[in-house]
Coordinates of C-alpha atoms and ligand atoms in Angstrom, one line a residue:
X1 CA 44.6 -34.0 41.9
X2 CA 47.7 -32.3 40.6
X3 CA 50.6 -32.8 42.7
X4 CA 54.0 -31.6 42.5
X5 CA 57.1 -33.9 43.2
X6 CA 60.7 -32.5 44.6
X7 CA 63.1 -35.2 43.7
X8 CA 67.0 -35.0 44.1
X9 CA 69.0 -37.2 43.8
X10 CA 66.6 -39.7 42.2
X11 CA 68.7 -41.6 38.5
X12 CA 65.0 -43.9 38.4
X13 CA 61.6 -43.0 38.9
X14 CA 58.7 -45.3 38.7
X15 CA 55.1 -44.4 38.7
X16 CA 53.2 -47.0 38.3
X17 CA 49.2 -47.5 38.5
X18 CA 47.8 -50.7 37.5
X19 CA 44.6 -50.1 38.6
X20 CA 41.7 -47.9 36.8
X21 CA 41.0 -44.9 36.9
X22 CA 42.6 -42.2 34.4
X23 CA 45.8 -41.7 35.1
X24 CA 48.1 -38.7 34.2
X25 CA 51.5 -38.0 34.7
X26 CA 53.4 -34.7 33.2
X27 CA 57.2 -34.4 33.8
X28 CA 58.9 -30.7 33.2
X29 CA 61.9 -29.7 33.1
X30 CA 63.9 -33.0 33.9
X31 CA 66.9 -32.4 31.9
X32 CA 70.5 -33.6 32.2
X33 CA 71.3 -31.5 35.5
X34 CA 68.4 -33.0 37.1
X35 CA 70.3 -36.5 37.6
X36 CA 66.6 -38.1 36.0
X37 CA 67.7 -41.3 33.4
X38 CA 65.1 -43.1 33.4
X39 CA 61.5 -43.0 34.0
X40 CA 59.1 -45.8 34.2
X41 CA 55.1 -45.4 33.9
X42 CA 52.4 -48.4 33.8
X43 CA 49.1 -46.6 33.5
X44 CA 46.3 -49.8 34.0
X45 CA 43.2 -49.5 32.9
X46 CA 41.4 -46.2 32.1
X47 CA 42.0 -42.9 29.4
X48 CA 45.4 -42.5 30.8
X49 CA 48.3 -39.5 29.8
X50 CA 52.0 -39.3 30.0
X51 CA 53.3 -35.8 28.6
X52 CA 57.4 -35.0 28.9
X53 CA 58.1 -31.4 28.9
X54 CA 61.8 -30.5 28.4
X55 CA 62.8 -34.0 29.6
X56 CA 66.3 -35.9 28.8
X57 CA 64.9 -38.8 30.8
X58 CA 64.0 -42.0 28.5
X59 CA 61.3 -43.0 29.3
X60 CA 59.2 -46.6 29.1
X61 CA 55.9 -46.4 29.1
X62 CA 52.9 -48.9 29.2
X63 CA 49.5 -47.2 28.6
X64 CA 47.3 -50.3 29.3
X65 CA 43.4 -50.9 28.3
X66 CA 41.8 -47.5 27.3
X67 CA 42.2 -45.2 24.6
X68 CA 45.6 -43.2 26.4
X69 CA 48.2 -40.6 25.0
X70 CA 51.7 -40.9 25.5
X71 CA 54.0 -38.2 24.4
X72 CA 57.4 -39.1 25.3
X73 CA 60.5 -36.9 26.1
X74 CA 64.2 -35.8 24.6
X75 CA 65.4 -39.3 25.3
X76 CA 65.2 -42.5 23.6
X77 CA 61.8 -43.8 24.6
X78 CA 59.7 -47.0 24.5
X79 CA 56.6 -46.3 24.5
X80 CA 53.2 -48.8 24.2
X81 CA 49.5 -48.1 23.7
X82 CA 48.6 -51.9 24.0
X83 CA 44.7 -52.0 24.0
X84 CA 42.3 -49.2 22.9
X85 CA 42.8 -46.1 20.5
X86 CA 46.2 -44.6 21.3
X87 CA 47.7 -41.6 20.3
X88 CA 51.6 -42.0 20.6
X89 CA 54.1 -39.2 20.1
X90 CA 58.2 -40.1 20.7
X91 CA 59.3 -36.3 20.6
X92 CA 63.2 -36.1 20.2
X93 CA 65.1 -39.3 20.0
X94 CA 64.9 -42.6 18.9
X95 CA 62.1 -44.3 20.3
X96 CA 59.9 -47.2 19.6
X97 CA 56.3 -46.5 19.1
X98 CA 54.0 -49.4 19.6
X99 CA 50.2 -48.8 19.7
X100 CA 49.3 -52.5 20.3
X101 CA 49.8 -55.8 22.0
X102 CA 50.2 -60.0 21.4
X103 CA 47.0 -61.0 23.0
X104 CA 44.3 -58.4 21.6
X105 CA 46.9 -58.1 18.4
X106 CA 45.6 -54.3 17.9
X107 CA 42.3 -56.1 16.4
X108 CA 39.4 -53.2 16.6
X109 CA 42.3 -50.3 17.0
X110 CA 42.5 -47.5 15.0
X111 CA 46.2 -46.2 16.7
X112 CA 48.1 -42.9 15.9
X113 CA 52.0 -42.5 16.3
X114 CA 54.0 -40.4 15.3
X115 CA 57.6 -40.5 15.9
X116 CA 58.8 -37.1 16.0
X117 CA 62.6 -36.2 15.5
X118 CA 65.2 -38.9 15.5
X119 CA 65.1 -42.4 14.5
X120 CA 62.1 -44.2 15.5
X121 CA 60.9 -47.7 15.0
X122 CA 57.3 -48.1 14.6
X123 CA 56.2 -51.5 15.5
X124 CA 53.5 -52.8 13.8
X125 CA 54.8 -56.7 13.8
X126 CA 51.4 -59.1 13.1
X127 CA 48.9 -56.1 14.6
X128 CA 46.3 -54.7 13.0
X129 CA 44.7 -57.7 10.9
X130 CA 41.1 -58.0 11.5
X131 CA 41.8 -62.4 11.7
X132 CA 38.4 -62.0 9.7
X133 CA 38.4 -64.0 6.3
X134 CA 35.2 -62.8 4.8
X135 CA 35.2 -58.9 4.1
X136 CA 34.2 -57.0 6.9
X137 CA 31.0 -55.6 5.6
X138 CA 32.3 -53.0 4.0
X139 CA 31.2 -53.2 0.2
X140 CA 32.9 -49.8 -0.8
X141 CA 36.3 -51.0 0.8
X142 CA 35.6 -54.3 -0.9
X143 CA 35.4 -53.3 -4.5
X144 CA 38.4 -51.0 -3.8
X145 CA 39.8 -53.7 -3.5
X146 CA 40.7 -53.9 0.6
X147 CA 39.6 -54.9 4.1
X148 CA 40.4 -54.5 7.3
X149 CA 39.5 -50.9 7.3
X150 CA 38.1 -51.1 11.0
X151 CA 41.7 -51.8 13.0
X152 CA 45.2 -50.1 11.6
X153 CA 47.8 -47.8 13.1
X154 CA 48.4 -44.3 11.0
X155 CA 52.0 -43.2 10.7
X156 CA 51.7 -39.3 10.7
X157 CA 55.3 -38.4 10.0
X158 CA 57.0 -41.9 8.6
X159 CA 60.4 -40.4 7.4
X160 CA 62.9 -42.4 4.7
X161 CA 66.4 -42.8 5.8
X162 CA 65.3 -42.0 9.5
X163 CA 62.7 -44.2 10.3
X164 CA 62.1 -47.6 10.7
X165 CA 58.6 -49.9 10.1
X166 CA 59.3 -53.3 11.6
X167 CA 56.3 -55.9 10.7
X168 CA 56.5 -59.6 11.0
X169 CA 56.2 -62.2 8.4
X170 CA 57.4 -62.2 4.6
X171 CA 58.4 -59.1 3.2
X172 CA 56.2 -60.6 0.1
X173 CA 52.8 -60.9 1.7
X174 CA 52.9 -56.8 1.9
X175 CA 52.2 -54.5 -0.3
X176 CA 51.8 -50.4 -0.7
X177 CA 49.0 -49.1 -2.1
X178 CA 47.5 -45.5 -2.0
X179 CA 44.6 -44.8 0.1
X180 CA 41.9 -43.4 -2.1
X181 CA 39.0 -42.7 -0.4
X182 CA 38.0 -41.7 3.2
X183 CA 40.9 -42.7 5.0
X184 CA 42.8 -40.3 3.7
X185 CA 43.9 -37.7 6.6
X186 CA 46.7 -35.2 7.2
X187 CA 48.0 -32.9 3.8
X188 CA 46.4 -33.4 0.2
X189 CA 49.8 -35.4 -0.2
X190 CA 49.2 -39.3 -1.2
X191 CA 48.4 -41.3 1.7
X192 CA 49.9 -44.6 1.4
X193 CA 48.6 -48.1 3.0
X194 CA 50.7 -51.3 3.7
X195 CA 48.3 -54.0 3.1
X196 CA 48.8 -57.5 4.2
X197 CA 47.8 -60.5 1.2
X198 CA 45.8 -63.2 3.2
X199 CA 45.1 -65.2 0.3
X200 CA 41.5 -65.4 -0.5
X201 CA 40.0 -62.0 0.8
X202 CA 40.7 -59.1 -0.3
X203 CA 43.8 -57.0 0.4
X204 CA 44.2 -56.7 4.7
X205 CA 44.8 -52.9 5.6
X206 CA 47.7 -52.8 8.4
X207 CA 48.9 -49.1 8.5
X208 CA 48.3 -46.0 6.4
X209 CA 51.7 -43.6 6.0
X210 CA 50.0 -40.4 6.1
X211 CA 51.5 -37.7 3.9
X212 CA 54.1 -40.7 2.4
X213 CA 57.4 -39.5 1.6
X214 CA 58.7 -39.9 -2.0
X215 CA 60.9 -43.4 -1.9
X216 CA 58.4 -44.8 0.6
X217 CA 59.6 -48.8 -0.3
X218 CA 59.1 -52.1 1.0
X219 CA 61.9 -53.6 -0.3
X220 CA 64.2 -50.8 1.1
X221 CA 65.5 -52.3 4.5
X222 CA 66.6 -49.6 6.1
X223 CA 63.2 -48.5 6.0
X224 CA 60.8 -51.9 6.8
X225 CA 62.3 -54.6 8.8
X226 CA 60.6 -58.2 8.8
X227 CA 60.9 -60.1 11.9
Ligands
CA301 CA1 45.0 -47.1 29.9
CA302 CA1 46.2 -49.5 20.8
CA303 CA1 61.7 -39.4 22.7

């Protein structure tokens, strides 16, 4: 049920649900004067929402298992899918986007994020690889070359000298390569993918950079950090 909540006074709000169930939270119109900085949400299990409306507040938000979408406010945000298909949106500010987590490693996943104005860091670290060594089935992907086509975040609106991809190994087992068939979303601009080089099978998809920007490059560290 919709409920409205009167706060004054209030610096730290947490709403926090553990449980199942899908959860929603929408926050309006908590700017500066409202006294809001900081707001805390832990969605559980279940299709879970967070939407910011005119919000300064940062926010740090946990969607849980369940495909959720977290759209976070003004402020710098941290903002985590963890298990299921997430869509992840930082707005204004520089917030962290992460669409999985260190047990399920994003394994299955297909996340979305998109960082919106500001400086964002999109954390990708070791998620997003299948842990399969034989292909995954998929014969087309295979003689293209690459694998791993069932689990990967997409970068909507990955933006050079503003953005940040943090991943975590060698900055030599990765490589961009365009996306050439399917996968290909957003604009009829060159969809990029960061692949991971596990040795014997073929190249491991990680990420696509949808509509990449001219300069997109691995070796740029102000653009991909390796931790
Ligand atoms: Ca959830
Ligand atoms: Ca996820
Ligand atoms: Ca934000």
């Amino acid at each position: 049920m919709p409920a409205t909540l009167n706060i004054q006074g209030i610096e730290r709000f947490n709403a926090i649900n553990g449980g199942g169930g899908d959860d929603v939270l929408t926050v309006s119109n908590l700017d500066a004067t409202s006294g809001v900085e900081f707001i805390k949400f832990v969605a559980g299990d279940g299709n879970d929402r967070l939407t910011a409306n005119n919000t300064s507040a940062n926010i740090d938000a946990t969607g849980g298992n369940g495909n959720d979408i977290l759209s976070g406010s003004n402020g710098n945000d941290t903002l985590l899918g963890d298990r299921g298909n997430d869509i992840i949106s930082g707005g204004n500010g520089n917030d962290r986007i992460i669409g999985a987590e260190s047990s399920n490693l994003g394994r299955g996943e297909i996340d979305t994020l998109i960082g919106g104005a500001g400086q964002d860091t999109f954390v990708l670290d070791n998620f997003y690889d299948d842990g399969n060594t034989l292909i995954d089935g998929d014969w087309i992907n295979f003689f293209n070359g690459f694998d791993g086509t069932g689990d990967f975040a997409r970068i909507l609106d990955f933006k050079v000298g503003e953005d940040l991809i943090q991943l975590s190994g060698q900055r030599s087992s990765y490589q961009l390569k365009p996306i050439t068939n399917s996968l290909q979303g957003g604009s009829a601009a060159q969809d990029m993918g960061i692949f991971k080089n596990n040795g014997f099978q073929p190249l491991e998809l990680i990420a696509i950079v949808q509509d990449a920007p001219s300069g997109l490059n691995l070796n740029d560290t102000r653009q991909f950090k390796f931790i």
